[in-house]
PDB file of C-alpha atoms in Angstrom:
ATOM      1  CA  MET A   1      -9.194-158.543  29.987  1.00  0.00           C
ATOM      2  CA  THR A   2      -7.988-158.416  33.580  1.00  0.00           C
ATOM      3  CA  ILE A   3      -6.081-160.591  36.039  1.00  0.00           C
ATOM      4  CA  SER A   4      -9.430-160.087  37.928  1.00  0.00           C
ATOM      5  CA  PRO A   5     -12.446-162.170  38.098  1.00  0.00           C
ATOM      6  CA  GLU A   6     -13.806-159.377  40.392  1.00  0.00           C
ATOM      7  CA  GLN A   7     -13.253-156.810  37.365  1.00  0.00           C
ATOM      8  CA  VAL A   8     -14.569-159.391  35.328  1.00  0.00           C
ATOM      9  CA  ARG A   9     -17.531-159.720  37.250  1.00  0.00           C
ATOM     10  CA  VAL A  10     -18.052-156.231  37.731  1.00  0.00           C
ATOM     11  CA  ALA A  11     -17.647-155.289  34.290  1.00  0.00           C
ATOM     12  CA  THR A  12     -19.969-158.180  32.442  1.00  0.00           C
ATOM     13  CA  GLU A  13     -22.417-156.858  34.845  1.00  0.00           C
ATOM     14  CA  LEU A  14     -22.262-152.790  34.299  1.00  0.00           C
ATOM     15  CA  ALA A  15     -22.190-154.203  30.553  1.00  0.00           C
ATOM     16  CA  ALA A  16     -25.318-156.257  30.639  1.00  0.00           C
ATOM     17  CA  ARG A  17     -27.554-153.193  32.058  1.00  0.00           C
ATOM     18  CA  GLU A  18     -25.906-150.507  29.754  1.00  0.00           C
ATOM     19  CA  GLY A  19     -27.164-153.229  27.290  1.00  0.00           C
ATOM     20  CA  LEU A  20     -23.848-153.487  25.771  1.00  0.00           C
ATOM     21  CA  ALA A  21     -23.695-157.479  26.807  1.00  0.00           C
ATOM     22  CA  GLU A  22     -23.835-158.787  22.554  1.00  0.00           C
ATOM     23  CA  THR A  23     -21.535-155.957  22.027  1.00  0.00           C
ATOM     24  CA  VAL A  24     -18.784-156.183  24.622  1.00  0.00           C
ATOM     25  CA  ARG A  25     -16.560-159.470  26.191  1.00  0.00           C
ATOM     26  CA  PHE A  26     -14.814-159.247  29.252  1.00  0.00           C
ATOM     27  CA  GLN A  27     -12.079-161.915  30.313  1.00  0.00           C
ATOM     28  CA  ARG A  28     -10.139-163.162  32.798  1.00  0.00           C
ATOM     29  CA  ALA A  29      -6.547-163.504  31.285  1.00  0.00           C
ATOM     30  CA  ASP A  30      -2.601-162.765  31.673  1.00  0.00           C
ATOM     31  CA  ALA A  31      -0.733-160.051  29.673  1.00  0.00           C
ATOM     32  CA  VAL A  32       2.101-161.831  29.639  1.00  0.00           C
ATOM     33  CA  ASP A  33       0.501-165.220  27.626  1.00  0.00           C
ATOM     34  CA  LEU A  34      -2.520-163.956  25.989  1.00  0.00           C
ATOM     35  CA  PRO A  35      -5.013-167.120  25.208  1.00  0.00           C
ATOM     36  CA  PHE A  36      -5.503-165.282  22.100  1.00  0.00           C
ATOM     37  CA  ALA A  37      -4.874-166.551  17.981  1.00  0.00           C
ATOM     38  CA  ALA A  38      -2.111-165.000  15.958  1.00  0.00           C
ATOM     39  CA  ARG A  39      -3.914-161.873  14.550  1.00  0.00           C
ATOM     40  CA  SER A  40      -6.873-161.786  15.849  1.00  0.00           C
ATOM     41  CA  PHE A  41      -7.456-158.273  16.952  1.00  0.00           C
ATOM     42  CA  ASP A  42      -8.311-155.225  14.835  1.00  0.00           C
ATOM     43  CA  GLY A  43      -6.771-153.569  18.179  1.00  0.00           C
ATOM     44  CA  ALA A  44      -5.487-152.757  20.976  1.00  0.00           C
ATOM     45  CA  TRP A  45      -6.020-150.192  24.602  1.00  0.00           C
ATOM     46  CA  LEU A  46      -3.727-150.731  27.258  1.00  0.00           C
ATOM     47  CA  PHE A  47      -5.065-148.444  29.687  1.00  0.00           C
ATOM     48  CA  GLU A  48      -2.591-148.097  32.783  1.00  0.00           C
ATOM     49  CA  SER A  49      -1.657-151.280  32.908  1.00  0.00           C
ATOM     50  CA  LEU A  50       2.143-151.275  31.750  1.00  0.00           C
ATOM     51  CA  LEU A  51       3.247-150.319  34.926  1.00  0.00           C
ATOM     52  CA  HIS A  52       1.735-152.995  36.906  1.00  0.00           C
ATOM     53  CA  MET A  53       4.066-155.271  34.763  1.00  0.00           C
ATOM     54  CA  PRO A  54       7.395-156.572  36.221  1.00  0.00           C
ATOM     55  CA  ASP A  55       8.394-156.700  31.994  1.00  0.00           C
ATOM     56  CA  PRO A  56       6.626-154.928  30.168  1.00  0.00           C
ATOM     57  CA  GLU A  57       8.272-155.448  26.809  1.00  0.00           C
ATOM     58  CA  LEU A  58       6.757-158.866  26.556  1.00  0.00           C
ATOM     59  CA  VAL A  59       3.600-157.212  27.154  1.00  0.00           C
ATOM     60  CA  LEU A  60       3.738-155.297  24.612  1.00  0.00           C
ATOM     61  CA  ARG A  61       5.165-158.618  22.360  1.00  0.00           C
ATOM     62  CA  GLN A  62       2.286-160.504  23.169  1.00  0.00           C
ATOM     63  CA  THR A  63      -0.452-157.365  22.373  1.00  0.00           C
ATOM     64  CA  ALA A  64       1.558-157.091  18.485  1.00  0.00           C
ATOM     65  CA  ARG A  65       1.158-160.788  18.226  1.00  0.00           C
ATOM     66  CA  VAL A  66      -2.546-160.886  18.788  1.00  0.00           C
ATOM     67  CA  LEU A  67      -2.994-157.771  16.232  1.00  0.00           C
ATOM     68  CA  ARG A  68      -3.408-157.827  12.910  1.00  0.00           C
ATOM     69  CA  PRO A  69      -0.949-155.680  10.531  1.00  0.00           C
ATOM     70  CA  GLY A  70      -1.430-152.632  10.402  1.00  0.00           C
ATOM     71  CA  ALA A  71      -3.715-152.456  13.419  1.00  0.00           C
ATOM     72  CA  ARG A  72      -3.238-149.720  16.940  1.00  0.00           C
ATOM     73  CA  VAL A  73      -2.463-150.025  20.126  1.00  0.00           C
ATOM     74  CA  VAL A  74      -2.837-146.980  22.172  1.00  0.00           C
ATOM     75  CA  ILE A  75      -1.301-147.006  25.339  1.00  0.00           C
ATOM     76  CA  SER A  76      -2.079-144.447  28.681  1.00  0.00           C
ATOM     77  CA  ASN A  77       0.203-144.640  31.243  1.00  0.00           C
ATOM     78  CA  VAL A  78       2.154-142.783  34.109  1.00  0.00           C
ATOM     79  CA  VAL A  79       5.983-142.104  32.300  1.00  0.00           C
ATOM     80  CA  LEU A  80       9.097-140.277  32.818  1.00  0.00           C
ATOM     81  CA  ARG A  81       9.714-137.402  31.406  1.00  0.00           C
ATOM     82  CA  GLY A  82      13.292-136.217  33.192  1.00  0.00           C
ATOM     83  CA  PRO A  83      15.701-138.014  35.129  1.00  0.00           C
ATOM     84  CA  LEU A  84      15.190-139.059  39.643  1.00  0.00           C
ATOM     85  CA  SER A  85      18.345-138.440  41.880  1.00  0.00           C
ATOM     86  CA  PRO A  86      19.017-142.043  42.785  1.00  0.00           C
ATOM     87  CA  ALA A  87      17.205-141.071  46.354  1.00  0.00           C
ATOM     88  CA  ASP A  88      13.893-140.047  44.380  1.00  0.00           C
ATOM     89  CA  GLU A  89      14.644-143.147  41.716  1.00  0.00           C
ATOM     90  CA  GLU A  90      14.552-145.043  45.704  1.00  0.00           C
ATOM     91  CA  LEU A  91      11.804-143.455  46.726  1.00  0.00           C
ATOM     92  CA  LEU A  92       9.483-144.224  43.709  1.00  0.00           C
ATOM     93  CA  ALA A  93      10.629-148.121  43.324  1.00  0.00           C
ATOM     94  CA  THR A  94       8.793-147.683  46.944  1.00  0.00           C
ATOM     95  CA  PHE A  95       6.234-146.503  46.049  1.00  0.00           C
ATOM     96  CA  GLY A  96       6.176-148.496  42.727  1.00  0.00           C
ATOM     97  CA  GLU A  97       6.329-150.833  45.647  1.00  0.00           C
ATOM     98  CA  LEU A  98       3.494-149.906  47.849  1.00  0.00           C
ATOM     99  CA  VAL A  99       1.061-149.333  44.501  1.00  0.00           C
ATOM    100  CA  ARG A 100       1.951-152.731  42.810  1.00  0.00           C
ATOM    101  CA  ALA A 101       3.091-150.906  39.997  1.00  0.00           C
ATOM    102  CA  PRO A 102       7.137-152.102  39.623  1.00  0.00           C
ATOM    103  CA  SER A 103       7.832-150.478  35.682  1.00  0.00           C
ATOM    104  CA  ILE A 104       7.591-146.951  35.502  1.00  0.00           C
ATOM    105  CA  VAL A 105       9.145-146.487  31.792  1.00  0.00           C
ATOM    106  CA  PRO A 106      10.782-143.161  30.842  1.00  0.00           C
ATOM    107  CA  LEU A 107       9.246-141.491  27.691  1.00  0.00           C
ATOM    108  CA  ALA A 108      12.328-141.284  25.357  1.00  0.00           C
ATOM    109  CA  ALA A 109      12.535-145.171  25.894  1.00  0.00           C
ATOM    110  CA  TYR A 110       9.044-146.187  24.161  1.00  0.00           C
ATOM    111  CA  PRO A 111       9.785-145.504  20.512  1.00  0.00           C
ATOM    112  CA  GLU A 112      12.521-148.098  20.840  1.00  0.00           C
ATOM    113  CA  LEU A 113      11.488-150.134  23.439  1.00  0.00           C
ATOM    114  CA  LEU A 114       7.928-149.791  20.798  1.00  0.00           C
ATOM    115  CA  ALA A 115       9.682-151.703  18.021  1.00  0.00           C
ATOM    116  CA  ARG A 116      12.075-154.320  19.677  1.00  0.00           C
ATOM    117  CA  SER A 117       8.171-155.456  20.793  1.00  0.00           C
ATOM    118  CA  GLY A 118       7.210-155.395  16.727  1.00  0.00           C
ATOM    119  CA  LEU A 119       5.388-152.020  17.501  1.00  0.00           C
ATOM    120  CA  THR A 120       5.979-148.771  15.611  1.00  0.00           C
ATOM    121  CA  LEU A 121       5.476-145.521  17.360  1.00  0.00           C
ATOM    122  CA  ARG A 122       2.852-143.186  15.603  1.00  0.00           C
ATOM    123  CA  GLU A 123       2.336-140.919  17.972  1.00  0.00           C
ATOM    124  CA  SER A 124       2.856-139.036  21.621  1.00  0.00           C
ATOM    125  CA  LEU A 125       0.871-136.522  23.768  1.00  0.00           C
ATOM    126  CA  ASP A 126       1.959-135.426  26.741  1.00  0.00           C
ATOM    127  CA  ILE A 127      -0.507-134.763  28.709  1.00  0.00           C
ATOM    128  CA  SER A 128       0.810-134.864  32.418  1.00  0.00           C
ATOM    129  CA  GLU A 129      -0.272-131.212  33.127  1.00  0.00           C
ATOM    130  CA  HIS A 130      -3.551-132.283  32.798  1.00  0.00           C
ATOM    131  CA  SER A 131      -3.154-136.037  35.177  1.00  0.00           C
ATOM    132  CA  VAL A 132      -0.657-136.810  36.992  1.00  0.00           C
ATOM    133  CA  ARG A 133      -0.693-134.261  40.145  1.00  0.00           C
ATOM    134  CA  GLY A 134      -4.616-134.985  40.497  1.00  0.00           C
ATOM    135  CA  THR A 135      -3.605-138.694  41.326  1.00  0.00           C
ATOM    136  CA  TYR A 136      -0.729-137.915  43.735  1.00  0.00           C
ATOM    137  CA  GLU A 137      -3.162-136.364  45.353  1.00  0.00           C
ATOM    138  CA  SER A 138      -5.372-138.665  44.907  1.00  0.00           C
ATOM    139  CA  CYS A 139      -3.131-140.960  46.429  1.00  0.00           C
ATOM    140  CA  ARG A 140      -2.366-138.325  49.492  1.00  0.00           C
ATOM    141  CA  ASP A 141      -5.570-138.416  50.929  1.00  0.00           C
ATOM    142  CA  ALA A 142      -6.721-141.869  50.284  1.00  0.00           C
ATOM    143  CA  ALA A 143      -4.097-142.162  52.549  1.00  0.00           C
ATOM    144  CA  GLU A 144      -4.816-140.020  54.684  1.00  0.00           C
ATOM    145  CA  LYS A 145      -8.750-140.222  55.080  1.00  0.00           C
ATOM    146  CA  LEU A 146      -7.687-143.713  56.557  1.00  0.00           C
ATOM    147  CA  LEU A 147      -4.812-142.648  58.532  1.00  0.00           C
ATOM    148  CA  GLN A 148      -7.911-140.841  60.415  1.00  0.00           C
ATOM    149  CA  THR A 149     -10.341-143.256  60.212  1.00  0.00           C
ATOM    150  CA  ILE A 150      -8.135-146.489  62.291  1.00  0.00           C
ATOM    151  CA  ASP A 151      -7.937-146.188  65.538  1.00  0.00           C
ATOM    152  CA  GLY A 152      -4.213-145.848  65.878  1.00  0.00           C
ATOM    153  CA  GLY A 153      -4.569-148.515  68.940  1.00  0.00           C
ATOM    154  CA  ALA A 154      -5.986-151.110  67.156  1.00  0.00           C
ATOM    155  CA  ALA A 155      -5.153-151.034  63.763  1.00  0.00           C
ATOM    156  CA  ASP A 156      -1.783-153.504  62.561  1.00  0.00           C
ATOM    157  CA  PRO A 157       0.767-151.065  62.795  1.00  0.00           C
ATOM    158  CA  ALA A 158       2.512-152.445  59.676  1.00  0.00           C
ATOM    159  CA  VAL A 159      -0.659-151.021  57.535  1.00  0.00           C
ATOM    160  CA  VAL A 160      -0.404-147.728  59.362  1.00  0.00           C
ATOM    161  CA  ASP A 161       3.484-147.657  58.644  1.00  0.00           C
ATOM    162  CA  LEU A 162       2.341-148.854  54.850  1.00  0.00           C
ATOM    163  CA  LEU A 163      -0.504-145.730  54.651  1.00  0.00           C
ATOM    164  CA  ARG A 164       1.925-143.140  56.109  1.00  0.00           C
ATOM    165  CA  ARG A 165       4.924-143.862  53.612  1.00  0.00           C
ATOM    166  CA  THR A 166       2.116-143.872  51.287  1.00  0.00           C
ATOM    167  CA  ARG A 167       1.205-141.061  51.844  1.00  0.00           C
ATOM    168  CA  ASP A 168       4.406-138.803  52.582  1.00  0.00           C
ATOM    169  CA  ILE A 169       5.940-140.259  49.343  1.00  0.00           C
ATOM    170  CA  ALA A 170       3.081-139.486  47.299  1.00  0.00           C
ATOM    171  CA  VAL A 171       3.057-135.698  48.602  1.00  0.00           C
ATOM    172  CA  ARG A 172       7.232-135.569  47.605  1.00  0.00           C
ATOM    173  CA  PHE A 173       5.795-136.358  44.020  1.00  0.00           C
ATOM    174  CA  THR A 174       2.909-133.766  44.116  1.00  0.00           C
ATOM    175  CA  GLY A 175       3.635-131.594  41.644  1.00  0.00           C
ATOM    176  CA  ASP A 176       7.490-132.876  40.247  1.00  0.00           C
ATOM    177  CA  THR A 177       7.031-132.730  36.329  1.00  0.00           C
ATOM    178  CA  ARG A 178       9.612-135.656  35.898  1.00  0.00           C
ATOM    179  CA  ILE A 179       7.232-137.900  36.616  1.00  0.00           C
ATOM    180  CA  GLY A 180       4.588-137.902  34.263  1.00  0.00           C
ATOM    181  CA  TYR A 181       1.418-139.191  31.999  1.00  0.00           C
ATOM    182  CA  ALA A 182       1.439-140.517  28.121  1.00  0.00           C
ATOM    183  CA  VAL A 183      -0.893-140.978  25.475  1.00  0.00           C
ATOM    184  CA  LEU A 184       0.938-143.016  22.444  1.00  0.00           C
ATOM    185  CA  VAL A 185      -0.325-144.532  19.485  1.00  0.00           C
ATOM    186  CA  ALA A 186       1.496-147.121  17.696  1.00  0.00           C
ATOM    187  CA  THR A 187       1.094-149.799  14.679  1.00  0.00           C
ATOM    188  CA  ARG A 188       2.151-153.407  14.519  1.00  0.00           C
ATOM    189  CA  ALA A 189       3.822-153.956  10.721  1.00  0.00           C
TER     190      ALA A 189
END
């Protein structure tokens, strides 16, 4: 499920190419208003999606609603692992605006967030050491490459500013252990 019609098209084509057209289905839908009947799924996987949601709790409540009792949901997401200074909070909020990721939930807040949503945390695995640095390095490198390929005189100054800010913020957070990545497993009561 995605809000992008293009992602639905590409995923459907790839599934068909791999002989999975009868096994999987991709659909355009909004996670805050799932168009599925209550208790209609045996499981769910929220892959790097909660950070893009302005209200993660609403998404989790919707997920819990469509899961059968005992069903599992796996959440893979960027998390906060420690407190940020006010300046770094502002910088992270700016980065969130740039990459459309307004909600980075602290790892320690997940048990209560899941409980309020009708889910019970069963397992939490912090895999930060294997993931976050590469993400920021990729953001930095992509922004730098785009900056090098555009003509400074002809480029839209707003685009150049956006790329520079993205690069600079990614450089600042590369190696910052307070921002991490976790995989969580929860079940519906």
